[in-house]
Amino acid sequence: MATTTKEMTTGAPLPLIFNFTIPLLLGNILQQTYSLIDAAIVGKFLGINDLAAIGASTSVVFLILGFCNGCCCGFGIPVAQKFGAREYETMRRYVSVSLQLATLMSVVIAILTCIYCADILRSMRTPDTIFQGAYYYLLVTFIGVPCTFFYNLLSSIIRALGDSKTPFWFLLFSTILNIVLDLFCILVLGWGVLGAGIATVVSQGISALLCYFYMYRHFPILKGTADDRKFRMPLAKNLLYIGVPMGLQFSITAIGSIMLQSANNALGTACVAAFTAAMRIKMFFICAFESLGIAMATYTGQNYGAGKPERIWQGIKASTLMMMVYAVCTFTILMFTSDKISLLFVDASETEILRDTVLFLHVSCYFFPILGLLCILRYTIQGAGYTNLAMLSGVSEMIARTLVSIYAVPVFGFLAVCYGDPVAWVAADLFLVPAFIYVYRRLKRRKGASSLLSA
C-alpha cells in the first residue's frame, strides 16, 4: 500500500504544525530516551569514569554529526519547495542528486575524522583517566558517519513530502535495536564504552538500509525514470548552497560547545560527569523545541514553494504559542524533580555531582522560551532557503560560548558552565529576530512582484 504525502499549503496552520510535530517529537523523545538509558547503563554498570568518557566526546560528536544532520536537513529543503510548487520531476531529481552527494561526503568525513580522532580529544584537554574510553567511543562513531548521514537524509526527504510518521516508525525500530545491542555489547560481551558506540552505529546502519527500500517502494511520487537519477551539477550546487551552510551552522554552534566542554573538562572528572548527566536530561526536555523547529522548516519550505508568505507568519504565531505552553510545563517539572531525575545516572553518595547536575538544569530551564524562539525562527529562515543567515546565528552562539569559556569559567567555575548555553541562546535570538523580519519582508515583496507580472 502506498504511503501518502501531505501538503501544508492549505488549512489552519496550528493543527497542521501540531500534527506534523507530534511524530517528530515522539521520535526525538525516543532518541533522547535511548541517550538517557545509554548513559544510565554506562554510569551504573561501568562507573563514573566511563560515563565521563562518553561525555568528554559529546561536543565533538555534535560537531561532526551536527554537520551531517544539518546538510541532510538542507538537502530536504529544495525537495519540500518543489513539492509545494508541485514540480515533481525536479523534486525527484533533487532526491537522486542528494543521495549521490551524501555518498561522497559521508565517506570523506568518516576518513578524515578517524585520522584526527586522537588529536581532537587532546586539543580538548580530555583527562588521561578517561582518554582511552573517549577515543574508542569517538572512533566508532566516526566510522559510522555514512550510516548516520543516510539515515538522516532519508528521514529528511520523507518529512519534506509532509510525512513525519514514517521516520518515527523507523526511529522506533532503531531505538529498540540500539538498546538491545547496547545491553548485549556492554553487559554480555563486556566491551564497555566501545560497545555503546558499536550498538549505535549498527542500529542506524540497519535502519538506514530498511528506510531506503521502504521509501522507494511505498512513495509513488518518488518513482521516476533513469533520466531522473542522473547526476546534475546545477542541482548539486543548489543543494550544497543550501545544505552546507546548515551543516556549518550546526558545526559552528558545536565549536562553541567544544570550547565550553573543554573549559569544563579542565575542572575535573566530577564536573565532566555532572555536565554529561545534565546535558542528557536537558536534551531530553528540549527536544520538543527542535521538533517544532523542524516542522516549521517543512511548513515554510512548502509554503515558500507555493508562494504563500502570509501563511509562514501565521505558522510563526501558532508555533510560538505551542512553544510557550510547553516551556512553562517543562520549567515546572525540572524545578521540582531535577534532583530525582539525576539519580538515574549517579548514586546518591555522589553529592557533588548531583548538586552540580541540578544547578545546571535549574539555570537552563529559565531560558527555555529563548531557546524555543531560536528553534522556530532559525528553521523558518532555513525553510525559506536563507541558510546563510541561519549559519550566522550559529556564529553568534559560538562567540558567546567561547567568551564564557575563556573569561567566565576560570573565574566562576561550574556556575559559568551552567550559563554557557543560555548566553548563547540569547545571542542567537538577538540576531535571528531582525533576520526573520528581513526575510519575511523579502518574501512579501517577491509575492507582490509575482502578482504584478501575472496581472
XYZ file of N, CA and C in Angstrom, residues 75-327:
759
model
N 19.383 19.521 2.427
C 19.063 18.814 1.188
C 17.556 18.575 1.051
N 16.861 18.519 2.181
C 15.417 18.304 2.125
C 14.628 19.549 1.784
N 15.237 20.733 1.935
C 14.510 21.984 1.694
C 14.104 22.151 0.229
N 15.017 21.973 -0.763
C 14.565 22.062 -2.163
C 13.502 21.018 -2.505
N 13.585 19.866 -1.854
C 12.565 18.832 -2.080
C 11.211 19.337 -1.600
N 11.182 19.944 -0.387
C 9.926 20.479 0.143
C 9.409 21.633 -0.720
N 10.325 22.492 -1.192
C 9.905 23.627 -2.010
C 9.312 23.168 -3.344
N 9.949 22.200 -3.996
C 9.430 21.711 -5.269
C 8.153 20.895 -5.067
N 8.042 20.228 -3.942
C 6.801 19.512 -3.642
C 5.658 20.509 -3.446
N 5.931 21.602 -2.714
C 4.915 22.633 -2.507
C 4.518 23.303 -3.812
N 5.482 23.450 -4.737
C 5.196 24.053 -6.046
C 4.635 23.040 -7.040
N 4.573 21.767 -6.639
C 4.075 20.658 -7.457
C 4.919 20.431 -8.711
N 6.210 20.685 -8.590
C 7.158 20.385 -9.670
C 7.825 19.052 -9.337
N 7.100 17.967 -9.576
C 7.502 16.662 -9.065
C 8.713 16.072 -9.792
N 8.892 16.366 -11.058
C 10.046 15.832 -11.773
C 11.348 16.416 -11.214
N 11.365 17.725 -11.029
C 12.552 18.366 -10.442
C 12.775 17.881 -9.016
N 11.696 17.665 -8.293
C 11.796 17.164 -6.934
C 12.507 15.815 -6.904
N 12.113 14.891 -7.801
C 12.744 13.567 -7.841
C 14.231 13.678 -8.184
N 14.569 14.602 -9.053
C 15.972 14.780 -9.425
C 16.785 15.304 -8.251
N 16.186 16.176 -7.460
C 16.861 16.650 -6.250
C 17.120 15.480 -5.287
N 16.161 14.595 -5.154
C 16.324 13.443 -4.272
C 17.502 12.579 -4.724
N 17.576 12.293 -6.015
C 18.655 11.451 -6.539
C 20.020 12.091 -6.358
N 20.128 13.371 -6.663
C 21.412 14.058 -6.527
C 21.832 14.130 -5.061
N 20.872 14.331 -4.162
C 21.209 14.409 -2.739
C 21.779 13.086 -2.232
N 21.250 11.965 -2.711
C 21.778 10.657 -2.314
C 23.205 10.458 -2.829
N 23.473 10.931 -4.027
C 24.823 10.813 -4.585
C 25.812 11.694 -3.823
N 25.395 12.908 -3.488
C 26.260 13.779 -2.700
C 26.522 13.192 -1.316
N 25.495 12.590 -0.733
C 25.632 12.009 0.605
C 26.673 10.897 0.621
N 26.711 10.104 -0.437
C 27.682 9.016 -0.509
C 29.108 9.551 -0.448
N 29.399 10.527 -1.286
C 30.752 11.096 -1.339
C 31.105 11.814 -0.039
N 30.220 12.674 0.434
C 30.525 13.492 1.600
C 30.712 12.657 2.855
N 29.866 11.653 3.065
C 29.940 10.861 4.292
C 31.221 10.039 4.366
N 31.661 9.505 3.229
C 32.897 8.708 3.213
C 34.106 9.598 3.506
N 34.163 10.756 2.880
C 35.278 11.681 3.109
C 35.319 12.133 4.570
N 34.174 12.472 5.120
C 34.109 12.907 6.517
C 34.555 11.796 7.454
N 34.107 10.575 7.196
C 34.474 9.438 8.047
C 35.984 9.219 8.055
N 36.605 9.270 6.904
C 38.049 9.041 6.807
C 38.832 10.128 7.557
N 38.492 11.386 7.313
C 39.233 12.488 7.921
C 39.083 12.506 9.445
N 37.872 12.279 9.939
C 37.652 12.329 11.384
C 38.320 11.161 12.103
N 38.358 10.006 11.473
C 39.039 8.855 12.086
C 40.538 9.120 12.217
N 41.110 9.758 11.214
C 42.547 10.041 11.228
C 42.909 10.997 12.366
N 42.073 12.005 12.595
C 42.400 13.046 13.574
C 41.662 12.887 14.895
N 41.091 11.730 15.144
C 40.284 11.497 16.347
C 41.064 11.782 17.633
N 42.242 11.181 17.770
C 43.034 11.354 18.994
C 43.469 12.804 19.172
N 43.870 13.447 18.084
C 44.313 14.843 18.168
C 43.191 15.757 18.650
N 41.969 15.467 18.230
C 40.823 16.284 18.646
C 40.627 16.189 20.158
N 40.689 14.966 20.690
C 40.494 14.781 22.127
C 41.613 15.441 22.930
N 42.846 15.362 22.440
C 43.957 16.004 23.153
C 43.798 17.524 23.161
N 43.330 18.073 22.040
C 43.144 19.522 21.970
C 42.064 20.000 22.929
N 41.163 19.082 23.317
C 40.089 19.430 24.251
C 40.493 19.212 25.710
N 41.747 18.883 25.927
C 42.270 18.659 27.289
C 41.492 17.565 28.021
N 41.192 16.487 27.304
C 40.483 15.357 27.898
C 41.360 14.725 28.977
N 40.854 14.530 30.202
C 41.667 13.932 31.276
C 42.209 12.562 30.889
N 43.435 12.249 31.337
C 44.075 10.980 30.997
C 43.279 9.785 31.494
N 42.568 9.952 32.603
C 41.830 8.828 33.191
C 40.678 8.349 32.310
N 40.210 9.203 31.402
C 39.072 8.819 30.551
C 39.418 8.888 29.063
N 40.694 9.156 28.751
C 41.077 9.377 27.350
C 40.822 8.143 26.486
N 41.237 6.972 26.936
C 41.114 5.772 26.111
C 39.656 5.443 25.794
N 38.805 5.514 26.813
C 37.390 5.244 26.584
C 36.765 6.243 25.626
N 37.106 7.521 25.802
C 36.575 8.560 24.911
C 37.054 8.346 23.479
N 38.311 7.916 23.323
C 38.868 7.689 21.984
C 38.137 6.559 21.261
N 37.947 5.436 21.942
C 37.265 4.301 21.304
C 35.830 4.651 20.928
N 35.150 5.329 21.827
C 33.757 5.704 21.559
C 33.676 6.642 20.360
N 34.581 7.615 20.311
C 34.572 8.591 19.231
C 34.966 7.953 17.900
N 35.951 7.061 17.929
C 36.416 6.413 16.698
C 35.305 5.598 16.045
N 34.594 4.821 16.843
C 33.493 4.012 16.301
C 32.396 4.914 15.748
N 32.103 5.998 16.451
C 31.089 6.942 15.981
C 31.471 7.528 14.627
N 32.734 7.869 14.452
C 33.192 8.433 13.181
C 33.161 7.404 12.057
N 33.495 6.165 12.359
C 33.424 5.104 11.348
C 31.991 4.962 10.835
N 31.029 5.196 11.714
C 29.622 5.038 11.350
C 28.977 6.270 10.757
N 29.767 7.289 10.399
C 29.211 8.519 9.826
C 28.322 8.257 8.604
N 28.738 7.378 7.639
C 27.846 7.125 6.491
C 26.468 6.604 6.899
N 26.422 5.771 7.923
C 25.128 5.251 8.393
C 24.255 6.390 8.919
N 24.854 7.253 9.722
C 24.113 8.388 10.282
C 23.659 9.345 9.188
N 24.547 9.617 8.225
C 24.255 10.556 7.144
C 23.047 10.094 6.345
N 23.060 8.828 5.916
C 21.971 8.330 5.082
C 20.669 8.219 5.861
N 20.751 7.820 7.102
C 19.536 7.705 7.908
C 18.853 9.068 8.036
N 19.634 10.107 8.342
C 19.063 11.446 8.492
C 18.584 12.026 7.166
N 19.312 11.746 6.074
C 18.904 12.264 4.770
C 17.577 11.654 4.327
N 17.445 10.349 4.446
C 16.208 9.690 4.035
C 15.025 10.177 4.868
N 15.250 10.369 6.167
C 14.183 10.896 7.023
C 13.805 12.312 6.609
N 14.809 13.124 6.251
C 14.557 14.499 5.832
C 13.741 14.547 4.541
N 14.045 13.669 3.608
C 13.308 13.628 2.340
C 11.847 13.254 2.579
N 11.641 12.258 3.407
C 10.270 11.819 3.695
C 9.485 12.926 4.389
N 10.119 13.622 5.331
C 9.448 14.736 6.013
C 9.132 15.863 5.038
N 10.010 16.083 4.061
C 9.776 17.143 3.081
C 8.498 16.912 2.289
N 8.072 15.655 2.199
C 6.841 15.314 1.498
C 5.619 15.395 2.404
N 5.811 15.909 3.614
C 4.692 16.094 4.530
C 4.391 14.897 5.392
N 5.275 13.891 5.394
C 5.051 12.677 6.184
C 6.078 12.614 7.305
N 5.659 12.912 8.527
C 6.562 12.820 9.671
C 6.352 11.537 10.465
N 5.356 10.718 10.056
C 5.064 9.488 10.803
C 6.009 8.347 10.433
N 6.281 8.184 9.130
C 7.132 7.079 8.694
C 8.526 7.146 9.318
N 9.217 8.328 9.341
C 10.515 8.378 10.021
C 10.432 7.985 11.488
N 9.286 8.272 12.116
C 9.134 7.895 13.519
C 9.173 6.383 13.704
N 8.504 5.652 12.826
C 8.472 4.192 12.980
C 9.852 3.578 12.767
N 10.608 4.141 11.832
C 11.973 3.645 11.640
C 12.859 4.012 12.825
N 12.609 5.177 13.391
C 13.373 5.577 14.559
C 13.030 4.699 15.759
N 11.759 4.331 15.884
C 11.341 3.418 16.948
C 12.087 2.088 16.835
N 12.136 1.566 15.619
C 12.866 0.319 15.390
C 14.337 0.478 15.737
N 14.930 1.591 15.288
C 16.351 1.847 15.535
C 16.640 1.957 17.032
N 15.760 2.638 17.759
C 15.972 2.836 19.194
C 15.902 1.524 19.960
N 14.885 0.711 19.648
C 14.754 -0.578 20.326
C 15.963 -1.459 20.032
N 16.356 -1.513 18.759
C 17.529 -2.303 18.385
C 18.778 -1.772 19.083
N 18.891 -0.450 19.174
C 20.042 0.179 19.824
C 20.145 -0.221 21.294
N 19.021 -0.189 22.001
C 19.021 -0.534 23.418
C 19.382 -2.000 23.619
N 18.804 -2.865 22.792
C 19.107 -4.301 22.896
C 20.593 -4.558 22.646
N 21.122 -3.958 21.588
C 22.542 -4.140 21.280
C 23.427 -3.512 22.350
N 22.979 -2.400 22.903
C 23.721 -1.745 23.983
C 23.896 -2.688 25.169
N 22.794 -3.251 25.610
C 22.834 -4.185 26.740
C 23.695 -5.403 26.419
N 23.561 -5.908 25.202
C 24.317 -7.099 24.807
C 25.818 -6.808 24.754
N 26.187 -5.685 24.127
C 27.605 -5.367 23.959
C 28.277 -4.987 25.276
N 27.544 -4.305 26.153
C 28.144 -3.842 27.407
C 28.085 -4.912 28.492
N 26.899 -5.509 28.692
C 26.721 -6.433 29.813
C 27.133 -7.860 29.486
N 26.894 -8.299 28.248
C 27.205 -9.687 27.883
C 28.626 -9.818 27.335
N 28.949 -8.982 26.345
C 30.273 -9.067 25.726
C 31.350 -8.319 26.513
N 30.922 -7.381 27.370
C 31.881 -6.657 28.183
C 32.766 -5.706 27.412
N 32.222 -5.078 26.374
C 33.013 -4.188 25.526
C 33.064 -2.745 26.037
N 32.397 -2.444 27.140
C 32.463 -1.109 27.726
C 31.893 -0.032 26.822
N 32.523 1.162 26.863
C 32.019 2.276 26.068
C 32.175 2.008 24.570
N 33.120 1.138 24.209
C 33.258 0.745 22.804
C 31.983 0.062 22.329
N 31.408 -0.780 23.177
C 30.164 -1.469 22.834
C 29.010 -0.515 22.642
N 28.967 0.571 23.436
C 27.903 1.565 23.283
C 27.983 2.225 21.914
N 29.188 2.525 21.458
C 29.357 3.135 20.139
C 28.993 2.179 19.022
N 29.413 0.914 19.133
C 29.114 -0.088 18.111
C 27.607 -0.298 17.995
N 26.918 -0.360 19.126
C 25.469 -0.575 19.121
C 24.753 0.536 18.358
N 25.180 1.770 18.558
C 24.551 2.908 17.884
C 24.766 2.857 16.379
N 26.000 2.588 15.962
C 26.322 2.575 14.538
C 25.586 1.446 13.811
N 25.570 0.261 14.388
C 24.922 -0.881 13.745
C 23.424 -0.653 13.608
N 22.791 -0.146 14.659
C 21.338 0.066 14.618
C 20.970 1.131 13.584
N 21.763 2.190 13.482
C 21.470 3.227 12.491
C 21.716 2.731 11.073
N 22.745 1.912 10.884
C 23.024 1.365 9.559
C 21.908 0.481 9.056
N 21.405 -0.391 9.914
C 20.299 -1.276 9.531
C 19.045 -0.466 9.246
N 18.762 0.526 10.079
C 17.570 1.353 9.889
C 17.653 2.159 8.596
N 18.837 2.679 8.270
C 19.003 3.444 7.035
C 18.738 2.572 5.815
N 19.235 1.347 5.839
C 19.032 0.433 4.717
C 17.554 0.107 4.539
N 16.868 -0.190 5.629
C 15.442 -0.506 5.561
C 14.636 0.711 5.113
N 15.022 1.887 5.594
C 14.318 3.125 5.239
C 14.433 3.405 3.740
N 15.588 3.131 3.156
C 15.807 3.383 1.734
C 14.877 2.520 0.878
N 14.844 1.229 1.154
C 13.993 0.335 0.370
C 12.513 0.635 0.570
N 12.147 0.979 1.801
C 10.747 1.300 2.083
C 10.326 2.562 1.337
N 11.195 3.590 1.343
C 10.847 4.874 0.744
C 10.520 4.733 -0.738
N 11.362 4.035 -1.470
C 11.148 3.923 -2.904
C 10.034 2.932 -3.251
N 9.718 2.070 -2.331
C 8.645 1.110 -2.594
C 7.269 1.673 -2.261
N 7.180 2.532 -1.260
C 5.879 2.976 -0.759
C 5.544 4.426 -1.069
N 6.453 5.164 -1.712
C 6.156 6.543 -2.093
C 6.165 6.656 -3.612
N 5.005 6.483 -4.254
C 4.939 6.501 -5.727
C 5.471 7.798 -6.325
N 5.340 8.907 -5.609
C 5.756 10.197 -6.141
C 7.265 10.264 -6.359
N 8.013 9.359 -5.723
C 9.472 9.347 -5.857
C 9.954 8.442 -6.989
N 9.047 7.671 -7.555
C 9.444 6.751 -8.621
C 9.518 7.496 -9.952
N 10.694 7.520 -10.527
C 10.881 8.231 -11.791
C 11.592 7.373 -12.816
N 12.144 8.014 -13.813
C 12.842 7.327 -14.897
C 14.339 7.299 -14.614
N 15.089 6.602 -15.475
C 16.540 6.559 -15.358
C 17.132 7.956 -15.515
N 16.484 8.786 -16.320
C 16.965 10.150 -16.527
C 16.888 10.968 -15.242
N 15.864 10.690 -14.417
C 15.716 11.402 -13.144
C 16.853 11.086 -12.182
N 17.506 9.946 -12.366
C 18.546 9.510 -11.446
C 19.954 9.956 -11.867
N 20.058 10.732 -12.940
C 21.363 11.220 -13.377
C 21.867 12.324 -12.448
N 23.195 12.404 -12.359
C 23.791 13.476 -11.562
C 23.729 14.784 -12.347
N 23.227 15.834 -11.708
C 23.087 17.138 -12.356
C 23.808 18.187 -11.526
N 24.835 18.758 -12.105
C 25.672 19.713 -11.380
C 24.900 20.944 -10.895
N 23.998 21.553 -11.707
C 23.248 22.720 -11.196
C 22.435 22.382 -9.945
N 21.810 21.200 -9.928
C 21.038 20.810 -8.753
C 21.964 20.543 -7.567
N 23.119 19.927 -7.856
C 24.087 19.644 -6.791
C 24.580 20.944 -6.161
N 24.855 21.951 -6.994
C 25.312 23.239 -6.483
C 24.262 23.883 -5.589
N 22.997 23.792 -5.995
C 21.935 24.378 -5.177
C 21.778 23.643 -3.859
N 21.876 22.309 -3.910
C 21.801 21.520 -2.678
C 22.940 21.888 -1.730
N 24.145 22.012 -2.274
C 25.290 22.376 -1.445
C 25.168 23.805 -0.929
N 24.604 24.684 -1.753
C 24.425 26.087 -1.354
C 23.491 26.193 -0.153
N 22.483 25.316 -0.114
C 21.535 25.332 1.000
C 22.007 24.437 2.145
N 22.499 23.236 1.805
C 22.827 22.249 2.820
C 24.090 22.532 3.604
N 25.164 22.952 2.916
C 26.434 23.173 3.603
C 26.341 24.282 4.661
N 25.719 25.442 4.362
C 25.572 26.438 5.431
C 24.790 25.913 6.640
N 23.777 25.064 6.387
C 23.043 24.489 7.510
C 23.952 23.563 8.314
N 24.759 22.758 7.602
C 25.704 21.896 8.293
C 26.728 22.702 9.071
N 27.230 23.765 8.456
C 28.203 24.622 9.126
C 27.596 25.323 10.331
N 26.315 25.661 10.216
C 25.654 26.300 11.351
C 25.672 25.383 12.573
N 25.381 24.083 12.356
C 25.455 23.117 13.449
C 26.884 22.997 13.966
N 27.843 22.935 13.037
C 29.235 22.745 13.428
C 29.788 23.969 14.136
N 29.443 25.149 13.624
C 29.910 26.385 14.276
C 29.354 26.473 15.692
N 28.079 26.111 15.839
C 27.486 26.059 17.171
C 28.232 25.073 18.050
N 28.595 23.929 17.464
C 29.300 22.894 18.219
C 30.689 23.336 18.628
N 31.331 24.182 17.817
C 32.663 24.671 18.179
C 32.591 25.424 19.503
N 31.554 26.242 19.648
C 31.357 26.926 20.917
C 31.115 25.938 22.048
N 30.353 24.871 21.754
C 30.095 23.843 22.765
C 31.378 23.112 23.144
N 32.249 22.884 22.147
C 33.527 22.237 22.417
C 34.394 23.114 23.312
N 34.398 24.412 23.035
C 35.148 25.336 23.892
C 34.623 25.281 25.327
N 33.296 25.258 25.459
C 32.692 25.204 26.789
C 33.014 23.886 27.470
N 32.926 22.780 26.716
C 33.213 21.473 27.296
C 34.687 21.336 27.640
N 35.538 21.923 26.807
C 36.966 21.892 27.084
C 37.275 22.619 28.388
N 36.643 23.779 28.580
C 36.824 24.512 29.832
C 36.297 23.712 31.011
N 35.178 23.012 30.798
C 34.613 22.185 31.864
C 35.489 20.978 32.148
N 36.082 20.379 31.099
C 36.972 19.236 31.298
C 38.130 19.579 32.224
N 38.599 20.812 32.122
C 39.731 21.245 32.949
C 39.357 21.346 34.428
N 38.048 21.351 34.733
C 37.605 21.435 36.123
C 37.659 20.093 36.841
N 37.864 18.979 36.081
C 37.992 17.673 36.712
C 36.900 16.699 36.307
N 37.122 15.420 36.654
C 36.218 14.340 36.260
C 34.818 14.518 36.836
N 34.713 15.012 38.069
C 33.396 15.186 38.693
C 32.545 16.179 37.906
N 33.149 17.271 37.467
C 32.405 18.268 36.678
C 32.035 17.714 35.304
N 32.918 16.904 34.730
C 32.613 16.276 33.436
C 31.411 15.347 33.578
N 31.382 14.562 34.659
C 30.268 13.630 34.877
C 28.967 14.393 35.102
N 29.018 15.478 35.869
C 27.818 16.280 36.115
C 27.322 16.918 34.826
N 28.244 17.427 34.031
C 27.891 18.023 32.744
C 27.247 16.999 31.824
N 27.803 15.768 31.810
C 27.261 14.708 30.968
C 25.841 14.345 31.369
N 25.621 14.137 32.665
C 24.285 13.781 33.139
C 23.286 14.902 32.874
N 23.680 16.145 33.173
C 22.773 17.278 32.987
C 22.433 17.486 31.522
N 23.424 17.325 30.642
C 23.169 17.503 29.215
C 22.201 16.457 28.689
N 22.340 15.213 29.148
C 21.413 14.167 28.701
C 19.981 14.493 29.128
N 19.823 14.959 30.344
C 18.489 15.303 30.830
C 17.947 16.520 30.086
N 18.796 17.533 29.925
C 18.369 18.749 29.233
C 17.959 18.450 27.797
N 18.752 17.651 27.097
C 18.445 17.325 25.712
C 17.113 16.590 25.601
N 16.792 15.792 26.604
C 15.515 15.082 26.608
C 14.355 16.074 26.640
N 14.487 17.110 27.469
C 13.381 18.050 27.644
C 13.297 19.088 26.534
N 14.408 19.418 25.894
C 14.360 20.462 24.864
C 14.117 19.908 23.470
N 13.988 18.572 23.342
C 13.788 18.003 22.005
C 12.474 18.477 21.383
N 11.511 18.906 22.209
C 10.250 19.423 21.665
C 10.487 20.701 20.865
N 11.413 21.537 21.334
C 11.720 22.770 20.606
C 12.338 22.462 19.248
N 13.241 21.496 19.241
C 13.874 21.087 17.985
C 12.841 20.498 17.029
N 11.931 19.692 17.553
C 10.886 19.070 16.720
C 9.981 20.134 16.112
N 9.608 21.121 16.905
C 8.760 22.196 16.412
C 9.490 22.993 15.331
N 10.786 23.182 15.516
C 11.567 23.890 14.510
C 11.631 23.132 13.197
N 11.873 21.829 13.262
C 11.927 21.006 12.044
C 10.586 21.036 11.321
N 9.498 21.006 12.088
C 8.166 21.098 11.484
C 8.003 22.428 10.752
N 8.522 23.497 11.347
C 8.422 24.814 10.708
C 9.269 24.887 9.437
N 10.371 24.167 9.389
C 11.197 24.156 8.177
C 10.427 23.553 7.014
N 9.771 22.418 7.252
C 8.972 21.787 6.195
C 7.768 22.656 5.832
N 7.069 23.158 6.846
C 5.909 24.024 6.625
C 6.308 25.256 5.813
N 7.408 25.886 6.186
C 7.876 27.082 5.479
C 8.319 26.744 4.062
N 9.051 25.625 3.905
C 9.521 25.237 2.585
C 8.382 25.030 1.605
N 7.333 24.324 2.042
C 6.198 24.073 1.156
C 5.458 25.375 0.824
N 5.240 26.230 1.821
C 4.518 27.473 1.570
C 5.361 28.478 0.798
N 6.672 28.412 0.946
C 7.562 29.217 0.120
C 7.429 28.803 -1.335
N 7.454 27.485 -1.579
C 7.300 26.993 -2.941
C 5.952 27.346 -3.538
N 4.915 27.369 -2.681
C 3.571 27.694 -3.156
C 3.332 29.199 -3.264
N 4.313 30.013 -2.849
C 4.160 31.468 -2.932
C 3.166 32.033 -1.944
N 3.180 31.529 -0.678
C 2.229 31.980 0.330
C 2.947 32.444 1.597
N 3.618 33.610 1.550
C 4.377 34.080 2.715
C 3.510 34.398 3.923
N 2.255 34.796 3.688
C 1.389 35.134 4.819
C 1.132 33.915 5.705
N 1.141 32.722 5.112
C 0.953 31.510 5.901
C 2.187 31.216 6.761
N 3.335 31.676 6.320
C 4.549 31.485 7.120
C 4.438 32.273 8.420
N 3.972 33.532 8.335
C 3.790 34.343 9.542
C 2.732 33.736 10.453
N 1.661 33.203 9.875
C 0.649 32.521 10.688
C 1.243 31.310 11.404
N 2.135 30.613 10.725
C 2.798 29.459 11.331
C 3.716 29.856 12.477
N 4.387 31.005 12.333
C 5.238 31.509 13.413
C 4.414 31.743 14.674
N 3.275 32.399 14.527
C 2.430 32.698 15.691
C 1.894 31.422 16.323
N 1.461 30.465 15.508
C 0.919 29.213 16.044
C 1.995 28.409 16.770
N 3.179 28.308 16.182
C 4.251 27.518 16.797
C 4.780 28.187 18.071
N 4.788 29.516 18.118
C 5.232 30.216 19.321
C 4.282 29.968 20.477
N 2.996 29.943 20.192
C 2.010 29.638 21.234
C 2.245 28.238 21.797
N 2.429 27.258 20.930
C 2.683 25.884 21.389
C 3.976 25.810 22.185
N 4.983 26.538 21.736
C 6.280 26.523 22.411
C 6.179 27.058 23.830
N 5.445 28.144 24.031
C 5.342 28.749 25.355
C 4.616 27.850 26.342
N 3.572 27.186 25.871
C 2.848 26.251 26.744
C 3.785 25.140 27.208
N 4.552 24.600 26.284
C 5.478 23.518 26.642
C 6.588 24.025 27.571
N 7.105 25.226 27.315
C 8.190 25.766 28.130
C 7.767 25.920 29.586
